[in-house]
Coordinates of C-alpha atoms in Angstrom, one line a residue:
X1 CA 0.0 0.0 0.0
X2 CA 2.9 2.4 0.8
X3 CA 4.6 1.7 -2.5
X4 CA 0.9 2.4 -4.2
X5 CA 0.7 6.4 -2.9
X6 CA 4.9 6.7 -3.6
X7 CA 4.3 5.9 -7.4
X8 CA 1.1 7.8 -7.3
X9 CA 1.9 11.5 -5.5
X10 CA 5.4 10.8 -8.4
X11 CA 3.5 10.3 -11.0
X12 CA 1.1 12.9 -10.4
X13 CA 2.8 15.7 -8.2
X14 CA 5.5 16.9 -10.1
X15 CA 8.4 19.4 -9.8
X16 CA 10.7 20.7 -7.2
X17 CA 9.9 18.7 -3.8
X18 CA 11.8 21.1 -1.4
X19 CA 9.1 23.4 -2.9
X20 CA 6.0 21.5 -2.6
X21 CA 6.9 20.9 1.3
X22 CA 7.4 24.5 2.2
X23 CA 4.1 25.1 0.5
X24 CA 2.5 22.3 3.2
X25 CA 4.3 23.3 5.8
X26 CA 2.7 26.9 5.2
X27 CA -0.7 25.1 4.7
X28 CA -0.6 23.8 8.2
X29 CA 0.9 27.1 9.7
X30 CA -2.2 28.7 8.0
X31 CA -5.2 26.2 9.4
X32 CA -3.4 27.0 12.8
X33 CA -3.3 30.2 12.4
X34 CA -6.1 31.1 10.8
X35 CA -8.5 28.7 13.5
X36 CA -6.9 30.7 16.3
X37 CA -8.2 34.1 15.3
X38 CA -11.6 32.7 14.0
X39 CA -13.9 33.1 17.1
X40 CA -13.2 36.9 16.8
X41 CA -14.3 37.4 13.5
X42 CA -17.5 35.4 14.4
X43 CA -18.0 37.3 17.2
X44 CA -18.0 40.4 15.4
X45 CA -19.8 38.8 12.7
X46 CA -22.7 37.1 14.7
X47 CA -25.3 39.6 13.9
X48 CA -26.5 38.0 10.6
X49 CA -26.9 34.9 12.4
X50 CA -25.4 32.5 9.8
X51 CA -21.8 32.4 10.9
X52 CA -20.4 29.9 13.1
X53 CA -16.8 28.7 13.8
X54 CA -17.3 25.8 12.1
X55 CA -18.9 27.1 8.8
X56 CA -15.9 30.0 8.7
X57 CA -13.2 26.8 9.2
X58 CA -15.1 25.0 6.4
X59 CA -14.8 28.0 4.1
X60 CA -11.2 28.4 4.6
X61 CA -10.7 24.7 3.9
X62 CA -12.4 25.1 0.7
X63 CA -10.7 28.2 -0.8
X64 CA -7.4 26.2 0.2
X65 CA -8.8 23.2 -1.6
X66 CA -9.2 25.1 -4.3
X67 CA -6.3 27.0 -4.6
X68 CA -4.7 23.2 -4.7
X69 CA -6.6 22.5 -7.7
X70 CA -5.4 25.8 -9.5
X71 CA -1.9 24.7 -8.3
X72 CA -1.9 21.2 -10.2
X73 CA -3.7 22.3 -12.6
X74 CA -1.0 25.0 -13.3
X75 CA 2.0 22.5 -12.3
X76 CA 0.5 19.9 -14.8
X77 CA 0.6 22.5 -17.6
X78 CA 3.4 23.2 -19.2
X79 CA 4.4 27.0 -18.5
X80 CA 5.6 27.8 -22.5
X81 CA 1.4 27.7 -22.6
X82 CA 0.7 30.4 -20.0
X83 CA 1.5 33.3 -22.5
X84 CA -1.6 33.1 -24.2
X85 CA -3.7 32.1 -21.2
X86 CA -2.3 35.2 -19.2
X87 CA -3.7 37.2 -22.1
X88 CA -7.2 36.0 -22.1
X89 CA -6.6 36.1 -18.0
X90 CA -5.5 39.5 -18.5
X91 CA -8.8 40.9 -20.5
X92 CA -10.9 39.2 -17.5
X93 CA -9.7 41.2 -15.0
X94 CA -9.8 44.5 -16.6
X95 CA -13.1 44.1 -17.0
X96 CA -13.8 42.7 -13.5
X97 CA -11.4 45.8 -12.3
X98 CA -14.1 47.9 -14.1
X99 CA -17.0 46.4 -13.1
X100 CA -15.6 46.2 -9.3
X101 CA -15.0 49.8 -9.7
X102 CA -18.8 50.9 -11.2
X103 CA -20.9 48.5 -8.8
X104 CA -19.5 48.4 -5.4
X105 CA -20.5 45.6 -3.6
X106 CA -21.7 45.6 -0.6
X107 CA -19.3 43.2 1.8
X108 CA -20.0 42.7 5.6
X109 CA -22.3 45.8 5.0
X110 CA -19.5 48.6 3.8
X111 CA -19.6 49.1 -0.2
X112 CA -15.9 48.8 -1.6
X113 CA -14.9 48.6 -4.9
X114 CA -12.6 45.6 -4.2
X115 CA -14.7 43.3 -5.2
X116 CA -17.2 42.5 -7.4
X117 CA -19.9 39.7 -7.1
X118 CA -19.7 36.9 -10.4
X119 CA -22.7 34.2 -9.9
X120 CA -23.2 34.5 -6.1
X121 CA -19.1 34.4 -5.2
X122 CA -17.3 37.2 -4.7
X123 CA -14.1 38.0 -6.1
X124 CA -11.4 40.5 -5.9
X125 CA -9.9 41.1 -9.4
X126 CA -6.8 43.2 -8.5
X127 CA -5.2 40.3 -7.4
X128 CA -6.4 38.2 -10.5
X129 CA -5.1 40.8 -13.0
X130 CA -2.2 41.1 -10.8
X131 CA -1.1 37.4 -11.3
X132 CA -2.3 37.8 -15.2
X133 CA 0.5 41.0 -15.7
X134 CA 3.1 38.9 -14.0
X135 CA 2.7 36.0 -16.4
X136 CA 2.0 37.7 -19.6
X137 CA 4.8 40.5 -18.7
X138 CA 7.7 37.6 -18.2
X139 CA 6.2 36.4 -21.4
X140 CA 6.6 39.7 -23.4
X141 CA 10.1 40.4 -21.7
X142 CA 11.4 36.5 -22.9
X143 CA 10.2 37.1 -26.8
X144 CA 12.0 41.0 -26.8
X145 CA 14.8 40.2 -24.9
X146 CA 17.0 40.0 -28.2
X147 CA 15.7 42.8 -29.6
X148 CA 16.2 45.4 -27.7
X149 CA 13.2 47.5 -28.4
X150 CA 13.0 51.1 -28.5
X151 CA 10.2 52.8 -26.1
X152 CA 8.2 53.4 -28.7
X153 CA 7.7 49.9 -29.7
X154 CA 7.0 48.8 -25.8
X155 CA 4.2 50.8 -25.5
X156 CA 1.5 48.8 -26.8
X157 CA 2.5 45.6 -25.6
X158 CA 4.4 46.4 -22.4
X159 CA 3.4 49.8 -21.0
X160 CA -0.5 49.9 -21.8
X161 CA -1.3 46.9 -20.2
X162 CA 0.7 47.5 -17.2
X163 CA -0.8 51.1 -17.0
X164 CA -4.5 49.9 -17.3
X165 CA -4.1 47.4 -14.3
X166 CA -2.4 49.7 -12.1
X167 CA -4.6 52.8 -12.5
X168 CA -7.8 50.4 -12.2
X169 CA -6.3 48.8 -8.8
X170 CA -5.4 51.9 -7.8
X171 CA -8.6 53.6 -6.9
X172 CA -9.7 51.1 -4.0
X173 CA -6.2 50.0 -3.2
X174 CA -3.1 51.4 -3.5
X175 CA -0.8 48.8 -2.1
X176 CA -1.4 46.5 -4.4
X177 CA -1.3 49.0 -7.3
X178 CA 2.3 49.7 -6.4
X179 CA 3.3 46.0 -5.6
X180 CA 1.9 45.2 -9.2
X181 CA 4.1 48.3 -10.4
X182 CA 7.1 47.7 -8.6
X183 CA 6.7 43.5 -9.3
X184 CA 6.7 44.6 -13.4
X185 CA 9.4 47.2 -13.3
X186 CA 12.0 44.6 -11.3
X187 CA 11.2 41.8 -13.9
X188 CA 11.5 44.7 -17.0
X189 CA 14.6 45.6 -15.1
X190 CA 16.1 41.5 -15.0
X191 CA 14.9 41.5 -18.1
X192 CA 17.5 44.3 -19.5
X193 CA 15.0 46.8 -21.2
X194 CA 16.8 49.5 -21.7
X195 CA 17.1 51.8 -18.3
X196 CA 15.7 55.1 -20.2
X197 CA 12.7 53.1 -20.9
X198 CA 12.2 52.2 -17.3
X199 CA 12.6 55.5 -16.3
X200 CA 10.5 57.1 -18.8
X201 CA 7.9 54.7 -18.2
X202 CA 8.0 55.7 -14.6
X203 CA 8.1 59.4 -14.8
X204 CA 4.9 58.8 -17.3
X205 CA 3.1 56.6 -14.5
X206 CA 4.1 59.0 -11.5
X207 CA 2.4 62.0 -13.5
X208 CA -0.7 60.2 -15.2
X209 CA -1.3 59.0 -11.6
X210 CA -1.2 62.2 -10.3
X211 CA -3.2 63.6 -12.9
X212 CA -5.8 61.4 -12.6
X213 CA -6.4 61.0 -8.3
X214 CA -6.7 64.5 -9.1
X215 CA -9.4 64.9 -11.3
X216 CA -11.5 62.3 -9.2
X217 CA -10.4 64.2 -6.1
X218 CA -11.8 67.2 -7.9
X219 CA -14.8 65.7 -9.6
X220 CA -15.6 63.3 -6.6
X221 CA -15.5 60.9 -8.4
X222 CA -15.6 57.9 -4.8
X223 CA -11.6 58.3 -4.4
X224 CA -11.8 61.1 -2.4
X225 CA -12.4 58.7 0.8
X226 CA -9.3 56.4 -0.6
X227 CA -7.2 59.2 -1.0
X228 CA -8.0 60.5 2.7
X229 CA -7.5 57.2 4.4
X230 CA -4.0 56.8 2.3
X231 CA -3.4 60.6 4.1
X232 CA -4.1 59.0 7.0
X233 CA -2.6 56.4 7.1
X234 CA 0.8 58.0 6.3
X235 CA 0.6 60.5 9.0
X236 CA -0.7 57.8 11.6
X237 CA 2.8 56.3 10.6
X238 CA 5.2 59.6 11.1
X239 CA 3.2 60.5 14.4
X240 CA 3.4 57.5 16.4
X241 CA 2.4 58.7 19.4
X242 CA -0.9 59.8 18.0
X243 CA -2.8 57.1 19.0
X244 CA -6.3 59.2 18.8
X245 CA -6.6 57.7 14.7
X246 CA -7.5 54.2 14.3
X247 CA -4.6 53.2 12.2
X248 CA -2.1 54.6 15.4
X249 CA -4.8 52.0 17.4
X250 CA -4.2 49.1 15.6
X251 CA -0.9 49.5 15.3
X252 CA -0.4 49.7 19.1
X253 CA -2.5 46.4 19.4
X254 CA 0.1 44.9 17.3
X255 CA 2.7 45.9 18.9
X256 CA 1.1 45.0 22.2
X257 CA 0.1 41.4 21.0
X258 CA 4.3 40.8 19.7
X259 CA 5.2 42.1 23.2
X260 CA 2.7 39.7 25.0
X261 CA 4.2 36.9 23.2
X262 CA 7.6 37.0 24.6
X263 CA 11.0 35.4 23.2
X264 CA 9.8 32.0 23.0
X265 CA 6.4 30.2 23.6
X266 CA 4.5 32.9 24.1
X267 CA 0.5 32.6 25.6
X268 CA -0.1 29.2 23.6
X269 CA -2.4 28.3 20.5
X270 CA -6.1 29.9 20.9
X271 CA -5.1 32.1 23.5
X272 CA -4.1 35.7 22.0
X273 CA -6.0 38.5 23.6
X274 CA -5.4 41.0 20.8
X275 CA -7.3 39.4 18.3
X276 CA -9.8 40.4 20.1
X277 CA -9.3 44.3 19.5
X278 CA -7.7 43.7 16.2
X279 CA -9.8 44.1 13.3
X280 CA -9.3 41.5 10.2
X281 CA -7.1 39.6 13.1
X282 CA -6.7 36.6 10.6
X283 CA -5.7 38.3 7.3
X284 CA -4.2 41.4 7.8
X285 CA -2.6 41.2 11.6
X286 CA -2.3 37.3 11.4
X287 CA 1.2 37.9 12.0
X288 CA 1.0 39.9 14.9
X289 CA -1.5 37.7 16.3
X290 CA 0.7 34.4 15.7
X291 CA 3.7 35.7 17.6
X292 CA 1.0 36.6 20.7
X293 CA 0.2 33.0 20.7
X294 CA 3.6 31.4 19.7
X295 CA 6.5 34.1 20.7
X296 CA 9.1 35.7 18.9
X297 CA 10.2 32.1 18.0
X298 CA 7.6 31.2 16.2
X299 CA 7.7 34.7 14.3
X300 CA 11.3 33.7 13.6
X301 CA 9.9 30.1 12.3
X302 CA 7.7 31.7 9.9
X303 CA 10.1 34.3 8.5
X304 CA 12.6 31.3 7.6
X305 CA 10.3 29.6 5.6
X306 CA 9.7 32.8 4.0
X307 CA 13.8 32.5 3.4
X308 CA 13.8 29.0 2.4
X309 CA 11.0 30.0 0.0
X310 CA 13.1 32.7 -1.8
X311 CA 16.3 31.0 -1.8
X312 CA 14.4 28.0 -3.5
X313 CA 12.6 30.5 -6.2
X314 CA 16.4 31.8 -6.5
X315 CA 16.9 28.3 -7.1
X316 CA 14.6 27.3 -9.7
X317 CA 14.8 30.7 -11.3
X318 CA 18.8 29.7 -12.1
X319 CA 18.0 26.4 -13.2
X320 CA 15.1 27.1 -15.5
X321 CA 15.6 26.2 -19.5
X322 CA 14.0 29.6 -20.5
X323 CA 14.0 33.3 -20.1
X324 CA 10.6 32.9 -20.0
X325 CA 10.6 30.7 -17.2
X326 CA 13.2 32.1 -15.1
X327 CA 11.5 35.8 -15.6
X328 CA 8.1 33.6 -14.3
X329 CA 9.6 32.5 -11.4
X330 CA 11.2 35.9 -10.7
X331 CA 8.1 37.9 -10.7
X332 CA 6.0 35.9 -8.9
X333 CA 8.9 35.1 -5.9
X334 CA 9.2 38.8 -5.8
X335 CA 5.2 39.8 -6.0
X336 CA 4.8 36.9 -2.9
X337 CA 7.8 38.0 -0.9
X338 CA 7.4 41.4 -1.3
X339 CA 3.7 41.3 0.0
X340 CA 4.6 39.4 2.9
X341 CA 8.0 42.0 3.8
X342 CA 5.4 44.3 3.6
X343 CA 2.3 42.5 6.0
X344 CA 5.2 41.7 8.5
X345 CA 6.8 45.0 8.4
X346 CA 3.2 46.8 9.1
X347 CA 3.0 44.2 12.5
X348 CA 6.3 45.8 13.8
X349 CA 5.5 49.2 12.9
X350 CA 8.2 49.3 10.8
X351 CA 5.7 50.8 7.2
X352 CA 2.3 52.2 7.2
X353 CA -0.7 50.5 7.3
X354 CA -1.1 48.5 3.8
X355 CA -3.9 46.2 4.3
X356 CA -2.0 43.1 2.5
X357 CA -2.4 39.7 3.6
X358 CA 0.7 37.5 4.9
X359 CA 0.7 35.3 1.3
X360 CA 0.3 31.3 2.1
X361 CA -0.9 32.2 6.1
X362 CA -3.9 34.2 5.8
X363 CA -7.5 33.7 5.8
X364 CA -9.2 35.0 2.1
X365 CA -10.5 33.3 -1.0
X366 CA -9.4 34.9 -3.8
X367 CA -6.0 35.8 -2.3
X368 CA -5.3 32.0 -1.3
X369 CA -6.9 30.7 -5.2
X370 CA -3.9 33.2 -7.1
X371 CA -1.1 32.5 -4.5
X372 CA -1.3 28.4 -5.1
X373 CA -2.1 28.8 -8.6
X374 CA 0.8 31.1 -8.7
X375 CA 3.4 28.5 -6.6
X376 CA 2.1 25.9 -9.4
X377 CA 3.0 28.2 -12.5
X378 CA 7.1 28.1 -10.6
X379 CA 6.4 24.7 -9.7
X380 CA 5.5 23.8 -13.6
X381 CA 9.1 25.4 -15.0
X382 CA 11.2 23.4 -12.0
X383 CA 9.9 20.4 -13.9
X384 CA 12.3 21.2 -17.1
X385 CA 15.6 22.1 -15.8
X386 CA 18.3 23.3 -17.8
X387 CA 21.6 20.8 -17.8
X388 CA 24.2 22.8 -18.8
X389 CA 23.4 26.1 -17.6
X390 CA 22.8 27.7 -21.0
X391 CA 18.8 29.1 -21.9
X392 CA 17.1 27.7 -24.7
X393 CA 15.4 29.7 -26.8
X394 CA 11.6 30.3 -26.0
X395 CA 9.4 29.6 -28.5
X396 CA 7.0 32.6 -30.1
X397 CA 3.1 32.5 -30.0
X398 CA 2.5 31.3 -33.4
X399 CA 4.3 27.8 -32.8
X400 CA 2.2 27.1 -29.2
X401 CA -0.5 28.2 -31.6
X402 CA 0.3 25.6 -33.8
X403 CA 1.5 23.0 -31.2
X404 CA -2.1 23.6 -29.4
X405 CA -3.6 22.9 -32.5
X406 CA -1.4 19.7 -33.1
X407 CA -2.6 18.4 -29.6
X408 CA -6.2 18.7 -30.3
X409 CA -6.0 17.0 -33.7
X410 CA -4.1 14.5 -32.1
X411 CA -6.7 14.3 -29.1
X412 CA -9.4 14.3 -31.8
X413 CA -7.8 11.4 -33.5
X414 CA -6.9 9.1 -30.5
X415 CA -11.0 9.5 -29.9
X416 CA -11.5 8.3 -32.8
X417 CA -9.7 5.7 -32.6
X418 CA -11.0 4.8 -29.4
X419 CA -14.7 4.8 -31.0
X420 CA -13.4 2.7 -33.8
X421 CA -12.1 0.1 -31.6
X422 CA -15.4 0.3 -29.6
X423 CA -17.5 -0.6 -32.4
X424 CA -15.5 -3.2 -33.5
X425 CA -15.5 -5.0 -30.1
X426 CA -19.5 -4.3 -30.0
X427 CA -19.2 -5.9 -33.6
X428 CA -16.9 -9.1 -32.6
X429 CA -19.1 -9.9 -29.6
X430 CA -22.5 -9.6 -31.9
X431 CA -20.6 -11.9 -34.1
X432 CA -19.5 -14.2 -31.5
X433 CA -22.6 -14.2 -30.2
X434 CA -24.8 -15.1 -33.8
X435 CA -21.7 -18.4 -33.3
X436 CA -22.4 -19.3 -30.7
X437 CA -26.2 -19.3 -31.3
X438 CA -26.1 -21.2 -34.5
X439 CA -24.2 -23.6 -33.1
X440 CA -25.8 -27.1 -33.2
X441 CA -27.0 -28.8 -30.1

């Protein structure tokens, strides 16, 4: 039986196994986590009357189920593919960005242009389209590597896109809208596209940013709120003994849940007290709440694996048998890293209030869907390793057209095949049958 599930988990769960057990490891860091800060969130949420510890649990469990499948899915396909599915990923999420932006759905009774309700589940696109950019920019940056292209001939494919995404993120959340930015530039930047691009390209996005905040701030336009809670924010952070604004409160409560935790064991699982004054306790102060509950040793635990993590995307990146795949790897390691740097260094009051999640630990649905999915894409290029050291070169659109096309006719013709064989069983047994019938007694 044991020698069964060996052959099976090799023969279905490819790639770089280091990788696949940090990503469990996390997994069971999160449930822990995560079912810790759970009875506050019920608490505050036991007005409607339909949450319960055990639903909430269940709906974690599912979002991480299925951010499993979107990591096989994306493991099992081969990553020279993802080029032309990041497109078609791409034009989703604009237009979810746009619709999340002109509806404003109504969660836990605030309206927030965050999310957008798709067939009674609610998604948040910025973290889709982010994803999408990432994979279709490493594409773009792979095929015009050798050419060195001029800015003029980026615009279209390189800067539009990434200009759209950000401007549409940016209204209702500006963190992400800059880790999307900065994600794109570092990979343009690996990438070798010419400096004076880069720096044109930002100068132009500082500018039409500013240009347009403005005209909504001026035409009200539903940023004006954004743009004062960024304000805020900010000067919560310089004044930090201005504890009067709710941003100088939570970060206090962080502060005071790290300090309650002591050097090592800290209060014990279930038993932080600052949850209980810490709004979003299991997304966006999970870490803060962890180290209450298992001390600065198990904060230390956590930002190792974070380590491990990178110096295994390092890894991979260096060993990948495409630019392609090694910018893939790149941008994603940086986008997942980056946003956790960023939730961690919010917990010890060492940035401004973000409102990211800790990627692979927090509670969320969408959030937890991109961030497997996205492991799988890194997971899916570890699986072809280059030998020698030396890249091959990556193949354009029109041959994984072409090679697409060759797998369905192939796919077509094996089920033919299959239906041919079918009938002609059906037809040997009818035969066999009429024999055996005739056949004197």
């Amino acid at each position: 039986m044991l020698d069964f599930w060996i052959s099976f988990f090799k023969h279905h769960f490819k790639g770089d196994r280091t990788l696949w057990a940090l990503i469990l490891l996390f997994t069971i860091i999160s449930f822990l986590a995560v079912y810790s800060n759970l009875p506050n969130i019920v608490y505050v949420m036991a007005d409607d009357g339909k949450v319960s510890l055990g639903g909430k649990m269940f709906t974690q469990l599912i979002f991480v189920t299925l951010g499993f499948i979107g990591l096989y899915i994306a493991h099992r396909t081969p990553f020279r593919f993802y080029g032309l599915i990041s497109l078609v990923g791409l034009i989703i999420s604009v237009v979810l960005l746009i619709l999340a932006l002109l509806t404003k759905s109504q969660i836990n009774g605030e309206s927030t242009s965050r999310w957008v309700k798709v067939g009674g589940f609610t998604l948040q696109p910025s973290i889709l389209a982010m994803l999408a950019l990432i994979v279709y920019i490493s594409r773009y940056l792979a095929v015009a590597y050798s050419e060195k292209p001029r800015f003029r001939d980026t615009i279209l494919p390189f800067w539009i896109p990434l200009f759209t995404t950000t401007i549409l993120i940016l209204p209702a959340n500006l963190s992400t809208a800059l880790l999307t930015l900065s994600s794109v530039l570092t990979l343009a930047f690996i990438a070798r596209l010419p400096i004076r691009n880069i720096l044109t390209g930002i100068t132009s996005s500082i500018l039409l940013a500013v240009v347009i905040i403005a005209l909504l701030k001026i035409t009200n336009i539903g940023i004006s709120s954004r743009v004062d809670t960024w304000k805020s924010r900010i000067e919560a952070f310089w004044n930090k003994n201005d504890n009067t604004r709710e941003e100088g409160y939570q970060i206090e409560r962080c502060k005071m849940a790290i300090a309650n935790g002591g050097l090592l064991l800290g209060q014990g699982p279930g038993k932080s007290a600052m949850r209980n004054f810490l709004p979003n306790s299991s997304s966006d102060f999970i870490f803060a709440t962890t180290v209450e509950e298992y001390g600065v040793f198990g904060g230390w635990i956590i930002i190792i694996l974070y380590l491990l993590l990178l110096f295994r995307i390092i890894t991979i990146a260096q060993k990948a048998k495409t630019l392609n795949g090694q910018l893939l790897v790149t941008g994603i390691g940086f986008w997942i890293l980056f946003q956790a740097i960023l939730n961690m260094g919010v917990a010890v009051d060492l940035l401004p209030l973000t409102g990211q999640n800790l990627p692979l630990i927090s509670s969320g649905g969408t959030s937890i869907i991109a961030t497997y999915t996205a492991l799988g894409c890194i997971l899916s290029v570890s699986r072809s390793k280059s030998s020698d050291g030396q890249k091959e070169k990556d193949v354009n659109d029109e041959e994984i057209a072409a090679e697409i096309g060759e797998m369905i006719d192939t796919a077509e013709e094996n089920r033919k095949k299959r239906k041919a064989k079918k009938l002609e069983e059906q037809a040997a047994k009818k035969k066999k049958k009429r024999a055996s019938s005739n056949k004197p007694l």
